[in-house]
Short mmCIF file of C-alpha atoms in Angstrom, two decimals:
data_model
loop_
_atom_site.label_atom_id
_atom_site.label_comp_id
_atom_site.label_asym_id
_atom_site.label_seq_id
_atom_site.Cartn_x
_atom_site.Cartn_y
_atom_site.Cartn_z
CA MET A 45 -0.28 -4.58 8.00
CA LYS A 46 -4.00 -5.17 8.46
CA THR A 47 -6.22 -2.52 6.87
CA LEU A 48 -9.95 -1.87 6.62
CA LYS A 49 -11.71 0.60 4.34
CA LEU A 50 -15.17 1.92 5.26
CA ALA A 51 -17.38 4.07 3.06
CA THR A 52 -20.82 5.65 3.05
CA TRP A 53 -22.88 7.39 0.39
CA ASN A 54 -26.46 8.61 0.09
CA LEU A 55 -27.53 7.54 -3.41
CA ASN A 56 -30.91 9.31 -3.58
CA GLN A 57 -32.76 6.28 -4.96
CA PRO A 58 -30.85 5.32 -8.12
CA LYS A 59 -33.19 3.53 -10.53
CA SER A 60 -32.05 4.39 -14.04
CA ALA A 61 -29.28 2.39 -15.68
CA ARG A 62 -27.33 5.59 -16.37
CA ARG A 63 -27.27 6.65 -12.71
CA CYS A 64 -26.44 3.14 -11.53
CA ARG A 65 -23.49 2.94 -13.95
CA ALA A 66 -22.17 6.33 -12.86
CA ILE A 67 -22.43 5.47 -9.17
CA ARG A 68 -20.84 2.08 -9.71
CA SER A 69 -17.86 3.71 -11.42
CA TYR A 70 -17.10 5.53 -8.15
CA THR A 71 -17.76 2.59 -5.85
CA ASP A 72 -15.56 0.33 -7.95
CA ARG A 73 -12.76 2.87 -7.74
CA GLU A 74 -13.02 3.23 -3.95
CA LYS A 75 -12.66 -0.51 -3.32
CA ALA A 76 -14.08 -0.27 0.22
CA ASP A 77 -14.40 -3.42 2.30
CA VAL A 78 -17.67 -2.26 3.86
CA TRP A 79 -20.25 0.18 2.50
CA VAL A 80 -23.22 1.78 4.18
CA LEU A 81 -25.41 3.04 1.35
CA THR A 82 -28.42 5.17 2.21
CA GLU A 83 -31.58 6.04 0.27
CA VAL A 84 -30.99 3.01 -1.90
CA HIS A 85 -32.93 0.97 -4.42
CA ASP A 86 -32.54 -2.76 -4.88
CA SER A 87 -31.83 -2.24 -8.57
CA PHE A 88 -28.35 -1.03 -7.60
CA SER A 89 -25.75 -3.60 -6.59
CA LEU A 90 -22.18 -3.14 -5.43
CA GLY A 91 -21.17 -6.64 -6.36
CA HIS A 92 -19.92 -7.50 -2.87
CA SER A 93 -20.60 -11.01 -1.60
CA PHE A 94 -22.66 -10.08 1.45
CA SER A 95 -25.35 -7.52 2.24
CA HIS A 96 -28.11 -6.69 4.72
CA SER A 97 -30.82 -4.04 4.36
CA SER A 98 -33.29 -2.14 6.51
CA ALA A 99 -37.00 -2.83 6.10
CA PRO A 100 -38.43 -1.80 2.71
CA GLY A 101 -39.93 1.61 2.07
CA CYS A 102 -38.82 5.24 2.35
CA ASP A 103 -40.77 8.40 3.10
CA GLY A 104 -42.92 9.07 0.06
CA ASP A 105 -41.86 5.79 -1.57
CA SER A 106 -43.51 2.62 -0.28
CA GLN A 107 -42.09 0.35 -2.99
CA PRO A 108 -40.48 -2.76 -1.51
CA GLU A 109 -37.35 -2.13 -3.59
CA SER A 110 -36.70 1.20 -1.82
CA ARG A 111 -34.79 1.23 1.45
CA TRP A 112 -33.19 3.69 3.80
CA VAL A 113 -30.05 1.60 4.44
CA THR A 114 -28.16 -1.27 2.85
CA ILE A 115 -24.85 -2.52 4.25
CA TRP A 116 -22.54 -4.27 1.78
CA SER A 117 -19.50 -6.25 2.88
CA ARG A 118 -16.70 -8.30 1.35
CA HIS A 119 -16.79 -10.45 4.48
CA PRO A 120 -19.60 -12.57 6.01
CA VAL A 121 -22.26 -10.66 7.93
CA GLU A 122 -24.60 -11.57 10.77
CA PRO A 123 -27.69 -9.31 10.82
CA LEU A 124 -28.37 -7.66 14.18
CA VAL A 125 -31.63 -6.35 15.61
CA THR A 126 -32.14 -2.58 15.71
CA SER A 127 -34.93 -0.54 17.28
CA ASP A 128 -35.80 1.28 14.06
CA LYS A 129 -36.07 -1.40 11.39
CA LYS A 130 -36.93 1.14 8.70
CA ARG A 131 -34.19 3.77 9.05
CA THR A 132 -31.37 1.61 10.42
CA ALA A 133 -29.59 -1.68 9.83
CA ALA A 134 -26.73 -3.34 11.70
CA VAL A 135 -24.45 -6.31 11.16
CA ARG A 136 -21.64 -8.15 12.86
CA ILE A 137 -18.89 -8.74 10.30
CA THR A 138 -16.36 -11.53 10.58
CA PRO A 139 -13.32 -10.78 8.40
CA ASP A 140 -10.75 -13.39 7.49
CA PHE A 141 -7.93 -11.28 8.94
CA GLY A 142 -9.00 -10.61 12.53
CA SER A 143 -11.70 -10.12 15.14
CA PRO A 144 -15.38 -9.44 14.33
CA PHE A 145 -16.67 -5.87 14.31
CA ILE A 146 -20.11 -4.25 14.23
CA VAL A 147 -21.36 -1.80 11.60
CA TYR A 148 -24.48 0.26 12.25
CA GLY A 149 -26.02 2.14 9.31
CA THR A 150 -28.51 4.96 9.67
CA VAL A 151 -30.43 7.89 8.25
CA LEU A 152 -31.37 10.42 10.92
CA PRO A 153 -34.28 12.81 10.23
CA TRP A 154 -33.35 15.87 8.20
CA ASN A 155 -34.67 19.41 8.52
CA GLY A 156 -38.37 19.14 7.68
CA SER A 157 -38.58 15.37 8.27
CA THR A 158 -41.01 13.84 10.75
CA TRP A 159 -40.33 10.54 12.54
CA ARG A 160 -42.91 8.21 14.08
CA GLY A 161 -45.36 11.08 14.32
CA TYR A 162 -42.90 13.48 15.97
CA PRO A 163 -42.75 16.88 14.23
CA SER A 164 -39.66 18.25 12.57
CA ALA A 165 -40.02 21.68 14.19
CA GLY A 166 -37.43 22.42 16.83
CA GLY A 167 -35.51 19.28 15.92
CA VAL A 168 -38.00 17.11 17.84
CA ALA A 169 -37.99 14.27 15.29
CA PHE A 170 -34.19 14.35 15.09
CA LYS A 171 -33.74 14.15 18.86
CA GLU A 172 -36.34 11.41 19.33
CA ALA A 173 -34.82 9.24 16.59
CA LEU A 174 -31.34 9.91 17.94
CA ALA A 175 -32.40 8.84 21.44
CA VAL A 176 -33.71 5.51 20.12
CA GLN A 177 -30.71 4.86 17.92
CA SER A 178 -28.10 5.81 20.52
CA GLU A 179 -29.62 3.24 22.88
CA ASP A 180 -28.94 0.70 20.13
CA TRP A 181 -25.32 1.85 19.94
CA LEU A 182 -24.91 1.32 23.68
CA ARG A 183 -26.73 -2.02 23.74
CA LEU A 184 -24.77 -3.51 20.86
CA GLN A 185 -21.49 -2.48 22.43
CA ARG A 186 -22.52 -3.96 25.78
CA GLU A 187 -23.60 -7.21 24.12
CA ASN A 188 -20.35 -7.41 22.14
CA PRO A 189 -17.76 -5.79 24.42
CA ASP A 190 -14.75 -7.15 22.54
CA ASP A 191 -15.94 -5.96 19.11
CA GLU A 192 -15.06 -2.73 17.40
CA PHE A 193 -18.13 -0.61 16.61
CA PHE A 194 -18.54 1.63 13.57
CA LEU A 195 -21.44 3.98 12.88
CA LEU A 196 -21.90 5.15 9.29
CA GLY A 197 -24.60 6.89 7.35
CA ASP A 198 -26.51 10.07 6.72
CA LEU A 199 -26.64 11.90 10.05
CA ASN A 200 -28.09 15.00 8.37
CA GLN A 201 -25.88 17.26 10.48
CA THR A 202 -22.60 19.00 9.80
CA LEU A 203 -19.96 18.75 12.53
CA VAL A 204 -17.70 21.69 11.69
CA SER A 205 -17.20 24.60 14.06
CA GLU A 206 -16.43 27.36 11.60
CA SER A 207 -19.10 29.23 9.65
CA PRO A 208 -21.14 28.63 7.64
CA GLN A 209 -23.07 25.90 9.46
CA TYR A 210 -24.14 24.49 6.07
CA TYR A 211 -26.78 21.97 7.24
CA GLY A 212 -28.67 20.99 10.37
CA SER A 213 -28.84 23.14 13.47
CA ARG A 214 -26.73 24.01 16.49
CA ALA A 215 -29.24 22.25 18.74
CA ASN A 216 -29.08 19.05 16.69
CA ARG A 217 -25.31 19.20 16.66
CA THR A 218 -25.25 19.56 20.45
CA ALA A 219 -27.60 16.57 20.74
CA ILE A 220 -25.53 14.30 18.50
CA GLU A 221 -22.25 15.27 20.17
CA ALA A 222 -23.83 14.45 23.55
CA ALA A 223 -24.94 11.08 22.15
CA PHE A 224 -21.39 10.38 20.96
CA LEU A 225 -20.03 11.23 24.40
CA LYS A 226 -22.57 8.95 26.09
CA THR A 227 -21.88 6.02 23.77
CA GLY A 228 -18.10 6.39 23.55
CA LEU A 229 -18.02 7.26 19.86
CA VAL A 230 -16.16 9.85 17.82
CA ALA A 231 -16.86 11.10 14.29
CA LEU A 232 -13.82 10.59 12.08
CA THR A 233 -15.31 13.07 9.59
CA ALA A 234 -15.88 16.01 11.98
CA GLY A 235 -14.11 19.34 12.35
CA GLU A 236 -10.74 19.53 10.64
CA GLN A 237 -11.14 15.89 9.58
CA ASP A 238 -14.13 16.73 7.38
CA PRO A 239 -13.01 15.96 3.79
CA VAL A 240 -15.94 17.80 2.20
CA ARG A 241 -15.24 21.05 4.04
CA ARG A 242 -11.51 20.60 3.35
CA ASP A 243 -11.88 20.03 -0.40
CA SER A 244 -15.31 21.46 -1.33
CA ALA A 245 -15.91 24.40 1.02
CA PRO A 246 -18.35 25.81 1.99
CA CYS A 247 -20.00 22.38 1.81
CA ALA A 248 -19.41 19.99 4.71
CA CYS A 249 -20.10 16.36 5.60
CA ILE A 250 -23.56 15.34 6.69
CA ASP A 251 -22.71 11.70 5.90
CA HIS A 252 -20.31 10.53 8.58
CA ILE A 253 -18.07 7.67 9.65
CA CYS A 254 -17.72 7.14 13.40
CA ALA A 255 -15.75 4.72 15.59
CA ARG A 256 -15.21 3.91 19.23
CA ILE A 257 -13.12 6.56 20.91
CA ASP A 258 -10.81 3.77 22.14
CA SER A 259 -10.68 2.00 18.77
CA LYS A 260 -7.52 0.09 17.91
CA TRP A 261 -8.02 1.03 14.26
CA ILE A 262 -6.03 4.12 13.28
CA PRO A 263 -7.68 6.25 10.56
CA GLU A 264 -6.00 7.90 7.63
CA PRO A 265 -7.49 11.23 6.44
CA ALA A 266 -11.00 10.77 5.05
CA VAL A 267 -11.64 11.39 1.36
CA ARG A 268 -14.71 12.57 -0.53
CA TRP A 269 -15.97 12.21 -4.08
CA PRO A 270 -16.69 13.43 -6.68
CA ASP A 271 -13.79 15.85 -6.90
CA THR A 272 -16.06 18.82 -7.56
CA PRO A 273 -17.17 21.96 -5.65
CA PHE A 274 -20.67 20.48 -5.24
CA PRO A 275 -22.21 17.02 -5.66
CA GLU A 276 -23.21 16.00 -9.17
CA ARG A 277 -26.93 16.31 -8.54
CA TRP A 278 -28.04 14.40 -11.62
CA MET A 279 -26.37 11.38 -10.01
CA THR A 280 -26.99 12.10 -6.30
CA ASP A 281 -27.11 15.24 -4.18
CA HIS A 282 -24.58 13.91 -1.64
CA PHE A 283 -20.83 13.49 -1.60
CA GLY A 284 -19.53 10.01 -0.82
CA VAL A 285 -17.05 9.59 2.03
CA SER A 286 -14.51 6.87 2.83
CA ILE A 287 -11.78 6.18 5.37
CA GLN A 288 -8.89 3.74 5.29
CA LEU A 289 -7.95 2.35 8.71
CA ARG A 290 -4.95 0.33 9.83
CA LEU A 291 -4.79 -1.85 12.90
CA GLY A 292 -2.57 -0.29 15.56
#
């Protein structure tokens, strides 16, 4: 049976050897085929054979070693063009067991974050960035109609219906769900499928894994780490999330 494991984690700029070792202990254990790491630093390596990163620099950190997104893969990657070279990265991956697929990594603006001069108030920055990125999602699917498409990264929005909301806003959630509907995507970490809300309530996922709604890959329940009520903030202030898929 053909399987594929996808994972995403916001690392909050790991630079010290201690943090890098701790993070690597989790990534080694997960054994994902493809990772979308966000808020990364080039000093951290997963050890996979192939990688592609967004343009250097993060808000408040202009060092060339700092990046919003790095995609790591066990299989060869072909970098793809995105409309936001700083906050996104995309690749076409060719595995040795089947057809190519596309992975798009992102960090959407969080509460209080501006984007290209748009203010954070009222979710303006979030919606403007989402509009640009969702056009990428559509374009890449149109250009590669036979490829599976996966969206991973820090969406900075919970997608659970029950209270408490935890993070983001109802307006931002409405906007991202409309974008999913328009682009034919579904979050595999939303609602009852949210592993953080399931295992670390009242927290919930803001880092998500999404696939085409008509994907041939069948997901198993998502998992989160560390196995604690809250993230281990000395290491990173986000849970990591992964999903194992099998080809239907």
